[in-house]
Coordinates of N, CA and C in Angstrom, one line a residue:
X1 N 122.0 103.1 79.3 CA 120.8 102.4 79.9 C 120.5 102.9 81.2
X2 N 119.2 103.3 81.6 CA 119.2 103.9 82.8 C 118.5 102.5 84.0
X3 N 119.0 103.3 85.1 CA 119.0 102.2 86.0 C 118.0 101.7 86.6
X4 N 117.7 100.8 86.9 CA 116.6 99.9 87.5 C 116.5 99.9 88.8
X5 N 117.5 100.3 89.9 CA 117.5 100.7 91.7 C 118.4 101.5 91.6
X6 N 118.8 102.0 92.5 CA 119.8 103.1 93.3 C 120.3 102.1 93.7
X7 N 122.0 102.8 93.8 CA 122.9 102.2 94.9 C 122.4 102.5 96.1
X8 N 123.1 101.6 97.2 CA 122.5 101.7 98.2 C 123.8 101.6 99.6
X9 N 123.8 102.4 100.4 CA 124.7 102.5 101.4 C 124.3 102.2 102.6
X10 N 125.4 101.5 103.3 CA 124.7 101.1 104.9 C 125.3 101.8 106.0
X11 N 125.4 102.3 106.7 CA 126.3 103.1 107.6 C 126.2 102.3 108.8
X12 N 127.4 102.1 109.6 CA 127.6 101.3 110.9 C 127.9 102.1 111.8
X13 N 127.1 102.9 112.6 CA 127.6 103.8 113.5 C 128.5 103.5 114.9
X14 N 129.2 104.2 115.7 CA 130.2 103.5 116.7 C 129.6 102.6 117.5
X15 N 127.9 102.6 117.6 CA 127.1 102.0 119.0 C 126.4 100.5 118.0
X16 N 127.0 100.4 116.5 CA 126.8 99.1 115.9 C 125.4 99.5 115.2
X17 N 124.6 100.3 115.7 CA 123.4 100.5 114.9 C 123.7 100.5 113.0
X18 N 122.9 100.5 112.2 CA 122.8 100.8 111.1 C 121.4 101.4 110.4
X19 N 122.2 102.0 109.1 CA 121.4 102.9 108.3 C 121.1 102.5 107.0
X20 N 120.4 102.9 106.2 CA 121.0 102.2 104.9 C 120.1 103.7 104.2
X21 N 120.9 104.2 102.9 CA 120.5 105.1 102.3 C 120.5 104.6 100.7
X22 N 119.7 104.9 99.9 CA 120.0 105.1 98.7 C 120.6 106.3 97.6
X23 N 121.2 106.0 97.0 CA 121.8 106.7 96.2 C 121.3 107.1 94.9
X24 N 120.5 108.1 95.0 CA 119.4 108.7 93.8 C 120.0 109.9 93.0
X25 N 120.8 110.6 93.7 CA 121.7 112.0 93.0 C 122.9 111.5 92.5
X26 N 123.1 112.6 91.4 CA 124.2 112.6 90.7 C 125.5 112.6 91.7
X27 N 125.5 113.5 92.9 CA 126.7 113.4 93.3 C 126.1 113.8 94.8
X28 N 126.6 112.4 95.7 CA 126.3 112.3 97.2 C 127.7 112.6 97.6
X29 N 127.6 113.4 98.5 CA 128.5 114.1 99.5 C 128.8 113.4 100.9
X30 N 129.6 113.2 101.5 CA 130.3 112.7 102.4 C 130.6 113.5 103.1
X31 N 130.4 113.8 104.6 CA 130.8 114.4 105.5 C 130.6 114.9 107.0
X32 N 131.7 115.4 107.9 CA 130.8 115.9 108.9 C 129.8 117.1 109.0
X33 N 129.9 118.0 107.9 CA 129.1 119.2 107.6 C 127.4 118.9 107.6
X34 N 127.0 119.7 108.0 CA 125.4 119.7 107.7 C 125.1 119.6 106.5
X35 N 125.8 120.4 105.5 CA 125.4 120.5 104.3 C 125.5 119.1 103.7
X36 N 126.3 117.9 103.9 CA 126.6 117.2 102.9 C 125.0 116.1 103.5
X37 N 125.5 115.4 102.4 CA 124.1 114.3 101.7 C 124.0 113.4 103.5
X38 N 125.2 112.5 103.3 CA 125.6 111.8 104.2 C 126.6 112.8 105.0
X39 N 125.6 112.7 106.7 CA 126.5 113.2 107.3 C 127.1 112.1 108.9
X40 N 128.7 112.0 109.2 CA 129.0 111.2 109.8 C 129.6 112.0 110.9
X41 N 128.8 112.2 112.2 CA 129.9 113.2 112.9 C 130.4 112.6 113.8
X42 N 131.8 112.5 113.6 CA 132.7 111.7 114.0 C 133.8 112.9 114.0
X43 N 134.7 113.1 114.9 CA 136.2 113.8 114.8 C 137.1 113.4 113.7
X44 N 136.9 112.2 113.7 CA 137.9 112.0 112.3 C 137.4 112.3 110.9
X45 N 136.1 112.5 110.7 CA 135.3 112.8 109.0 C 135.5 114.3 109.4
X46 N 136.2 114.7 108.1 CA 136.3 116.0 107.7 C 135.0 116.5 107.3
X47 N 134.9 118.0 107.7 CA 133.5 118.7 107.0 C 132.9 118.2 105.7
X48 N 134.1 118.1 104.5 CA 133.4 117.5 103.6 C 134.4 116.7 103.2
X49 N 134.5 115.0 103.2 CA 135.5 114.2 103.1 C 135.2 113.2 102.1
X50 N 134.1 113.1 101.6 CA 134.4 112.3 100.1 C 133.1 112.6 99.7
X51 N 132.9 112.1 98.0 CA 131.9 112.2 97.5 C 131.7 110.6 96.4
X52 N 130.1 110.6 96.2 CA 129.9 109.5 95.3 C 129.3 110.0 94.1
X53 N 130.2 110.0 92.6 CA 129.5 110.1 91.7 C 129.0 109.4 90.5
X54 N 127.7 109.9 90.4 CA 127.0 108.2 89.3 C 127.4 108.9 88.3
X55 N 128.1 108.2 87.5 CA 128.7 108.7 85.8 C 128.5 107.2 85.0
X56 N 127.6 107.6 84.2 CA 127.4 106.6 83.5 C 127.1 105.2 83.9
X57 N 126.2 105.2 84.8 CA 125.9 103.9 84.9 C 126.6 103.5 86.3
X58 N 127.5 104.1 86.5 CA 128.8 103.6 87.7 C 128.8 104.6 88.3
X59 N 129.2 103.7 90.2 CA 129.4 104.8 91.1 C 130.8 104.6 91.5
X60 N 131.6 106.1 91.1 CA 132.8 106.6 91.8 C 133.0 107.2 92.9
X61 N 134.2 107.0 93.6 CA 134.2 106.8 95.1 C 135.4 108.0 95.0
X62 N 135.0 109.6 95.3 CA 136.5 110.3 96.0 C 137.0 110.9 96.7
X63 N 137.8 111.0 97.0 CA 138.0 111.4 98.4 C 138.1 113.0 98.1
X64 N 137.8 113.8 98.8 CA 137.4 115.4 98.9 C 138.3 116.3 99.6
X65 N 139.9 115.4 99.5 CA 140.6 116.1 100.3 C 140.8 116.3 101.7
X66 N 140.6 114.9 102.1 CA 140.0 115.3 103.6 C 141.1 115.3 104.2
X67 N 141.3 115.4 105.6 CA 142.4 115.3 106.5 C 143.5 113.7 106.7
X68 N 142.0 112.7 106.8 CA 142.5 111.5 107.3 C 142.4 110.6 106.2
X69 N 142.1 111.3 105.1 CA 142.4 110.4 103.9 C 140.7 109.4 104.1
X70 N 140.5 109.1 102.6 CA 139.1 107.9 102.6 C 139.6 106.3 102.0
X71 N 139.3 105.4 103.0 CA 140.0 104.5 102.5 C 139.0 103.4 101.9
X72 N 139.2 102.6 101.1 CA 137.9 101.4 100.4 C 139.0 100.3 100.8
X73 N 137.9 98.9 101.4 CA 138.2 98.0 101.9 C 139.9 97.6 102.4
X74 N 139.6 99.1 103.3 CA 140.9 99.1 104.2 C 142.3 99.5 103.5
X75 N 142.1 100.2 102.0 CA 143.6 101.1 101.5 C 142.9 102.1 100.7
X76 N 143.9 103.3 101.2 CA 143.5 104.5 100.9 C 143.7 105.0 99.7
X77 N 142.8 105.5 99.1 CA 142.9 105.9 97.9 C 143.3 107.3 97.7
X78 N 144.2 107.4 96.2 CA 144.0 108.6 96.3 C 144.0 109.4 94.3
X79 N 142.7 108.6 93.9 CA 141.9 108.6 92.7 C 140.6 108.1 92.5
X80 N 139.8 108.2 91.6 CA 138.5 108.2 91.8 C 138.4 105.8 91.7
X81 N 137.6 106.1 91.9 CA 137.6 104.3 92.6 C 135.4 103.7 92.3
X82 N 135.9 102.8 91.0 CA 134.4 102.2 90.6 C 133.8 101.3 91.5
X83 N 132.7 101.6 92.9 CA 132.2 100.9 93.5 C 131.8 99.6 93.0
X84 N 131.6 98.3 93.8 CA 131.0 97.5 93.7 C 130.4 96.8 94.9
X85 N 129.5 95.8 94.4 CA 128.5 95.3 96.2 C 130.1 94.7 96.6
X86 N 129.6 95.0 98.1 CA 130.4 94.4 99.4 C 131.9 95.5 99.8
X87 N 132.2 96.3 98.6 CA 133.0 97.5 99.2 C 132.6 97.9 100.4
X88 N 133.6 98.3 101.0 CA 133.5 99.3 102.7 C 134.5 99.9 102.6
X89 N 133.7 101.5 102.8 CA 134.4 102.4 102.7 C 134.6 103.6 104.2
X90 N 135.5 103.4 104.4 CA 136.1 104.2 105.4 C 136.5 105.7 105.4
X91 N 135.8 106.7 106.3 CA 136.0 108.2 106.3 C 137.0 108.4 107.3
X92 N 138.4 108.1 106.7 CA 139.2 108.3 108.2 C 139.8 107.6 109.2
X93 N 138.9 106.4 109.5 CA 138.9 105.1 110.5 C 137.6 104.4 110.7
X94 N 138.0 103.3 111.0 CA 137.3 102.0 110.7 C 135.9 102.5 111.4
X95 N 135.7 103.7 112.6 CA 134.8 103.9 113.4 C 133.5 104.7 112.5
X96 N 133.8 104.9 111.3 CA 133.4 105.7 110.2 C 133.3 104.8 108.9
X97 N 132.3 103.5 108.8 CA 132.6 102.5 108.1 C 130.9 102.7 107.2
X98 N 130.8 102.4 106.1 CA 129.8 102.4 105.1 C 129.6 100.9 103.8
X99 N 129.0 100.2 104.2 CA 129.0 99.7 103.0 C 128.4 99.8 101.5
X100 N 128.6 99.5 100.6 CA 128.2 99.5 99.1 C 127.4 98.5 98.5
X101 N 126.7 98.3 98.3 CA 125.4 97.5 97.1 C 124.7 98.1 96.1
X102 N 125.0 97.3 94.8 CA 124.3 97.8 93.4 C 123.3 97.1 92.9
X103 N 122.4 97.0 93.1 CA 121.6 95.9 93.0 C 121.5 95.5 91.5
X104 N 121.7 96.8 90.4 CA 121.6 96.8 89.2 C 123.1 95.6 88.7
X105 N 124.2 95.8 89.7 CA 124.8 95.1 89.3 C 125.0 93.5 89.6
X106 N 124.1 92.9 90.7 CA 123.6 91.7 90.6 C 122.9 90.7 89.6
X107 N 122.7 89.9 89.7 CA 121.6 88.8 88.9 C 120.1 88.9 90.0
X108 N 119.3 89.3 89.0 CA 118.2 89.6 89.4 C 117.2 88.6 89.0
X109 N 116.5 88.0 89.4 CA 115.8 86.9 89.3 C 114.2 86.7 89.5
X110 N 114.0 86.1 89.1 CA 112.0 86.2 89.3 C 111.5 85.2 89.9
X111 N 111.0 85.2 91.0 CA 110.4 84.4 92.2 C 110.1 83.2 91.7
X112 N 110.9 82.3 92.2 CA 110.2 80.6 92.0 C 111.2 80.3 90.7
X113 N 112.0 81.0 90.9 CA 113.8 80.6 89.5 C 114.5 79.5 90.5
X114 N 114.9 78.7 90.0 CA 115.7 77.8 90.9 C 117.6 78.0 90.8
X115 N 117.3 78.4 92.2 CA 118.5 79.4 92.6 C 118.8 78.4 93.6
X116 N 120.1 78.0 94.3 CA 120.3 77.3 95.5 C 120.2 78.0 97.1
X117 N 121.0 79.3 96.5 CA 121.2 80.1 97.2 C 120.8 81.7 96.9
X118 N 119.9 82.7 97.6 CA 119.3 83.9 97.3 C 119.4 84.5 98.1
X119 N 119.9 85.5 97.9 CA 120.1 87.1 99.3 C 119.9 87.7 98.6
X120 N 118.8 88.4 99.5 CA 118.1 89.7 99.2 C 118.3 90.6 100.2
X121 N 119.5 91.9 99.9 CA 120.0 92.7 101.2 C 119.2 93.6 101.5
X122 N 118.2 94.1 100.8 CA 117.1 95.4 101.2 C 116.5 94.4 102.6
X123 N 116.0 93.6 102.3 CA 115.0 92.3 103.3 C 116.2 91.9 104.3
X124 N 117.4 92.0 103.5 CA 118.3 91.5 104.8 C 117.5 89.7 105.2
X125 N 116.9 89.2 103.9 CA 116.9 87.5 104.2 C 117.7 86.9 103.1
X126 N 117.5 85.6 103.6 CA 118.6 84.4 102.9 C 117.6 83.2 102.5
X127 N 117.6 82.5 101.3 CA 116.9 81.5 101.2 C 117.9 80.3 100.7
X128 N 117.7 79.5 101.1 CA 119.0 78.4 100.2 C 117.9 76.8 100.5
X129 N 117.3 76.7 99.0 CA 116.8 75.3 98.2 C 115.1 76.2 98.9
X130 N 114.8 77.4 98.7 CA 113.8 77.3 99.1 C 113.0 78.2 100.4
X131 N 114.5 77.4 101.6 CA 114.4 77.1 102.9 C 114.7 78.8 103.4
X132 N 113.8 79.8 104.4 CA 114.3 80.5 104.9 C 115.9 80.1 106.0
X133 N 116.9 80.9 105.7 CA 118.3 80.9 106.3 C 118.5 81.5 107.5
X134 N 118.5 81.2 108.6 CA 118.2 81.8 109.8 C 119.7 82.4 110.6
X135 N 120.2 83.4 110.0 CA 121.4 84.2 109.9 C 121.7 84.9 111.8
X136 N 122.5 85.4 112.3 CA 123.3 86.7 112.9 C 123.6 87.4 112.0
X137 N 123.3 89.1 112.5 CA 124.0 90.1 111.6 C 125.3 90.0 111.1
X138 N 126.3 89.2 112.3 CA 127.7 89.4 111.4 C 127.9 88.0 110.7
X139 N 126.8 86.8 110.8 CA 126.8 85.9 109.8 C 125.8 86.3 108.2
X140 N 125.3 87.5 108.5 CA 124.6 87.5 107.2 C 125.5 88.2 106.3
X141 N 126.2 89.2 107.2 CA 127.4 90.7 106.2 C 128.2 89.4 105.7
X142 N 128.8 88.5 106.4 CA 129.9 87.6 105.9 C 129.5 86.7 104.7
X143 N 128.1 86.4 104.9 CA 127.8 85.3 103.6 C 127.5 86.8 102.2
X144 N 127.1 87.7 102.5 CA 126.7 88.5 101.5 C 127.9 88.9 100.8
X145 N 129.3 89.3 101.8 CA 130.9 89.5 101.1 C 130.6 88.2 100.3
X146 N 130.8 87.1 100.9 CA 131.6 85.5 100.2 C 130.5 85.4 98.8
X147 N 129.4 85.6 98.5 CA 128.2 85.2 97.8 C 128.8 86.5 96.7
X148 N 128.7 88.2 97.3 CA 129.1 88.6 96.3 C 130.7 88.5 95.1
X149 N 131.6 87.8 96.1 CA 132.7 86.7 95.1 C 132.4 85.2 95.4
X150 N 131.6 84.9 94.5 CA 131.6 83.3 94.5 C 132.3 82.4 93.8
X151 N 132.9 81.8 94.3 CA 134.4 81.3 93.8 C 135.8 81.9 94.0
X152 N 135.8 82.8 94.9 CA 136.9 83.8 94.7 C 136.9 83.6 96.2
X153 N 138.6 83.1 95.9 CA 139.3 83.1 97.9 C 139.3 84.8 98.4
X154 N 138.2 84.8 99.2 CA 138.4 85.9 100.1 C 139.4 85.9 101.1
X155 N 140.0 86.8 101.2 CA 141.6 87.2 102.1 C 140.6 87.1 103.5
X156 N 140.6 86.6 104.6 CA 141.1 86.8 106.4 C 140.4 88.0 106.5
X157 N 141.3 88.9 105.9 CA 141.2 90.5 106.2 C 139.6 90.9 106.0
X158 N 139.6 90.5 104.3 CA 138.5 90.9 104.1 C 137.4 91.1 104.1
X159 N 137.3 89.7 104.8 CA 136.1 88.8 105.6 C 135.8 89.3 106.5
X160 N 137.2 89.1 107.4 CA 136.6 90.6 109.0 C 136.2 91.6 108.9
X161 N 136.9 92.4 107.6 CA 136.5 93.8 107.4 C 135.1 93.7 107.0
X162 N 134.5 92.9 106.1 CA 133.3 92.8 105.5 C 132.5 92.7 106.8
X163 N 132.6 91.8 107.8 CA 131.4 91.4 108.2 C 131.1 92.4 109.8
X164 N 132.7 92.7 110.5 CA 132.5 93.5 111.4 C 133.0 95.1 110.6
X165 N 133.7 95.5 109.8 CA 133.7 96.8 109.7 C 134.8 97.0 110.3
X166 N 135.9 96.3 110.5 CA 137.1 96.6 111.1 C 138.3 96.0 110.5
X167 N 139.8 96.5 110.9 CA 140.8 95.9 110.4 C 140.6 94.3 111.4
X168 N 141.3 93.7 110.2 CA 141.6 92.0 111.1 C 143.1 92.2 111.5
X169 N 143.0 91.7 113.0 CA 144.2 91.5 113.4 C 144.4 90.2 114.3
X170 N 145.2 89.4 113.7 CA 145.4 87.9 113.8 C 145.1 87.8 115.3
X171 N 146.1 88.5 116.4 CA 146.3 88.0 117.6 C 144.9 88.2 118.1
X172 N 144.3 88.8 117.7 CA 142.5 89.1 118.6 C 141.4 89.1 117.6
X173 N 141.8 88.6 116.5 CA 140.1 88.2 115.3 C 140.2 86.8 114.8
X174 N 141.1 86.2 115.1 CA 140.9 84.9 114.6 C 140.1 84.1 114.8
X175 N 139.9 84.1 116.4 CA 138.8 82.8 117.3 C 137.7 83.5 116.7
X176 N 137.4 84.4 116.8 CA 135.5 85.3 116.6 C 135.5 85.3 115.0
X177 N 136.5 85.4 113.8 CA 136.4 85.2 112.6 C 136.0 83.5 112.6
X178 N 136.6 82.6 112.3 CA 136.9 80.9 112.7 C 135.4 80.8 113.4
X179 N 134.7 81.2 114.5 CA 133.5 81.0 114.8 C 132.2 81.3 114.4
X180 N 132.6 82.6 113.8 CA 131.3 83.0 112.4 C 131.6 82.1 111.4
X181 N 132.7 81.8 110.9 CA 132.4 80.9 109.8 C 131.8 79.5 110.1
X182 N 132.7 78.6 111.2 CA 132.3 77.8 111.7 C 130.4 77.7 112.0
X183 N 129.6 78.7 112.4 CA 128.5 79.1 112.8 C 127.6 79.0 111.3
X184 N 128.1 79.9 110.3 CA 127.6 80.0 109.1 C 127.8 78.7 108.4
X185 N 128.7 77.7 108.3 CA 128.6 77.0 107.9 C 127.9 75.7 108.4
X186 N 127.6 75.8 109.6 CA 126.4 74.8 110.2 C 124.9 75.1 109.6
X187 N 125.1 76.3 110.1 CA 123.6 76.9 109.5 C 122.9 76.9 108.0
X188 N 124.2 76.9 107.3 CA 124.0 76.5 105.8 C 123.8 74.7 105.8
X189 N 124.5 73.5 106.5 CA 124.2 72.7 106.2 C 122.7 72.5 107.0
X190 N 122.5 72.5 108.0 CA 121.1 72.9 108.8 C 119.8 72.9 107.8
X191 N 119.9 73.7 107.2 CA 118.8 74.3 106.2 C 118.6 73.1 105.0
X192 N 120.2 72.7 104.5 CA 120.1 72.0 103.3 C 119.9 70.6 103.7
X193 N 119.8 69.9 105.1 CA 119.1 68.9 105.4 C 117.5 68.6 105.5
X194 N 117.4 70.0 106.1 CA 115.9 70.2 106.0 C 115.1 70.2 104.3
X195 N 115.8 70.7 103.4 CA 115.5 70.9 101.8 C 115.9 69.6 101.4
X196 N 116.7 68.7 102.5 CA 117.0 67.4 101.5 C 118.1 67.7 100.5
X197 N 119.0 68.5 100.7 CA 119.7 68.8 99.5 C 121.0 69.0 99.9
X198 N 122.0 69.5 99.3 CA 123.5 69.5 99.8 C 123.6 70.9 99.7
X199 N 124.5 71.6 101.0 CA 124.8 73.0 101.4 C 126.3 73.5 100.1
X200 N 125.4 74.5 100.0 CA 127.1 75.3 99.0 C 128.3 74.9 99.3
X201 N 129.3 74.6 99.2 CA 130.8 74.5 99.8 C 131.3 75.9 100.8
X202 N 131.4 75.9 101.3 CA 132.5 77.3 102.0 C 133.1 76.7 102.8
X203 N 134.2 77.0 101.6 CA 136.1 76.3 102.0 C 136.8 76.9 102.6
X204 N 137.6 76.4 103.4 CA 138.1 77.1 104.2 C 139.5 77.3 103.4
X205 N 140.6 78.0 103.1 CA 142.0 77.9 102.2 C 142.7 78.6 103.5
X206 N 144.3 77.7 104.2 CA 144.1 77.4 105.0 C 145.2 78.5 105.1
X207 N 145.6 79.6 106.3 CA 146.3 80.6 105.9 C 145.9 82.0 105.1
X208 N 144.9 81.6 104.3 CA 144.9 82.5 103.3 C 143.1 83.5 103.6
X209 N 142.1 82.2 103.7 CA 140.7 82.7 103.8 C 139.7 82.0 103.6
X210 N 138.8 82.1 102.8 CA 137.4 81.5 102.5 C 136.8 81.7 101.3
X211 N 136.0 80.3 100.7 CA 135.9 80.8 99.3 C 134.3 79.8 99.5
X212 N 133.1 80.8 98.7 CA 132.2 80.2 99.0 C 131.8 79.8 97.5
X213 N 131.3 78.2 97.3 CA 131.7 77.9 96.0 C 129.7 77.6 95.6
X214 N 129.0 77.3 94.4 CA 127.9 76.8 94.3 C 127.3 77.9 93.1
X215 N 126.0 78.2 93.3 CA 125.2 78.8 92.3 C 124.7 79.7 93.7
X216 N 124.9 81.1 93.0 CA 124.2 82.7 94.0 C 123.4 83.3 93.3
X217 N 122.0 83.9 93.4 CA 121.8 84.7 92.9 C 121.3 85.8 94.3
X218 N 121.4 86.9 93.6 CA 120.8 88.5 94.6 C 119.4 88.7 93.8
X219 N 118.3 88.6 94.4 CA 117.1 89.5 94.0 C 116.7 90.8 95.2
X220 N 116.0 91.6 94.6 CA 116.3 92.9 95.9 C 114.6 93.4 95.2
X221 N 114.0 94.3 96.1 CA 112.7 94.6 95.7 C 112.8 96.3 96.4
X222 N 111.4 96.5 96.4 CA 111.3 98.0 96.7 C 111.7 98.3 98.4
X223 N 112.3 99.4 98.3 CA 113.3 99.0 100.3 C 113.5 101.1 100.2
X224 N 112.5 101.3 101.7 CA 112.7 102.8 101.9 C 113.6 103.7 102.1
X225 N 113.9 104.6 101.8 CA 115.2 105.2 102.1 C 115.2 105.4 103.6
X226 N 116.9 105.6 104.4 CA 116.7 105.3 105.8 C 117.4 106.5 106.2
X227 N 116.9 107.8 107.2 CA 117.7 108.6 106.9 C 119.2 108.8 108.1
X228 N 119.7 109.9 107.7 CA 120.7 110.5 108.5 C 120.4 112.1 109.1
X229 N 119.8 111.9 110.1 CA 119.5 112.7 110.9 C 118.2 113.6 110.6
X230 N 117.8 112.7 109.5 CA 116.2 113.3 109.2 C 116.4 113.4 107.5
X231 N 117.5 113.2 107.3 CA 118.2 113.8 105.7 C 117.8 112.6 105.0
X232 N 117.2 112.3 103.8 CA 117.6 111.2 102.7 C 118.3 111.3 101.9
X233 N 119.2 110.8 101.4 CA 120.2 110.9 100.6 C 119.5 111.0 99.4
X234 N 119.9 111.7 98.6 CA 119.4 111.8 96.9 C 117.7 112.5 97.3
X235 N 117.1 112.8 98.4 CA 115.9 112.9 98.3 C 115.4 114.2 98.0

């Protein structure tokens, strides 16, 4: 069955900026070289340090032999690896961070479906009962992780990795983890007072992480390719 969007990649550069590329070729390249699709020049991304290939429907994640190894949500692989939304993928170190979205592999929905909750990550908006969701960047990457497992206790780790792009480390991410949630979870009840209606659950599981419980859907629309240094990916 052929696909309905491209995968789509975000790149977080060291100064926080972001990119977002689509994934239209058979096989995107990873690297510091000129030649490759995506290029990240950073000292730690090898000239050519991983590749993404669409094979059948699915995108595989591998690493190219690089020096510093490529790691997906913070452990290094070292076999080919089936992307899914909310992956982050690492060339080397966290300074070199990318995220993953399939749109094809969401629930896709048609305007005015009664959804409670809707993210749309091309638009980078949120709607919940209706209501536009008036997000921070690192509250929106966090609800987009928890929404793409709904019902599924997200690890601490994952959460931080998802929403800042870095390892979590207890002694110095806890208060700023704890406060995006704390933040996202006002803002979710905020909205659903305004709709008159009751906000999703996002539980806290105590030790362990966060689990965002309710009804999610992702709709995504037409969104331009963004480039890397003038390059479009697949273009």
């Amino acid at each position: 069955m052929a696909r309905t969007h491209p995968g789509l990649l975000t790149y977080t550069g060291p100064d926080g900026r972001e990119e977002q590329l689509r994934l239209t070729d058979d096989v995107t390249t990873l690297g510091r070289s000129d030649t490759c699709d995506v290029i990240v020049e950073l000292p730690t991304v090898s000239r050519l340090h991983a590749r993404i290939e669409l094979d059948h429907d699915r995108y595989l994640l591998f690493d190219a032999g690089s020096a510093n190894g490529t790691l997906l949500n913070g452990r290094r692989i070292d076999h080919s690896y089936e992307l899914h939304t909310g992956d982050v993928i690492w060339l080397g170190s966290p300074t070199a961070a990318l995220r993953f979205a399939d749109p094809d592999e969401t629930l896709l929905i048609p305007v005015g479906a009664a959804a409670a909750l809707v993210v749309d990550e091309q638009a980078r908006g949120v709607t919940l009962h209706g209501l536009p969701l008036q997000l921070s960047p690192l509250e929106f990457r966090l609800l987009v992780y928890l929404a793409s497992n709904p019902g599924t206790v997200c690890t601490r780790e994952s959460c931080f990795l998802a929403a800042w792009g870095q390892p979590y480390d207890h002694a110095t991410c806890e208060d700023a983890l704890n406060n995006c949630v704390s933040k996202l979870r006002r803002n979710l009840r905020a909205t659903a007072e305004e709709a008159s209606a009751e906000p999703p659950p996002l539980v806290t599981i105590p030790r362990v992480g966060f689990r965002l419980d309710g009804e999610v859907a992702f709709t995504s629309g037409p969104v331009a390719p963004a480039p890397f240094h003038e390059r479009a990916v697949g273009g």
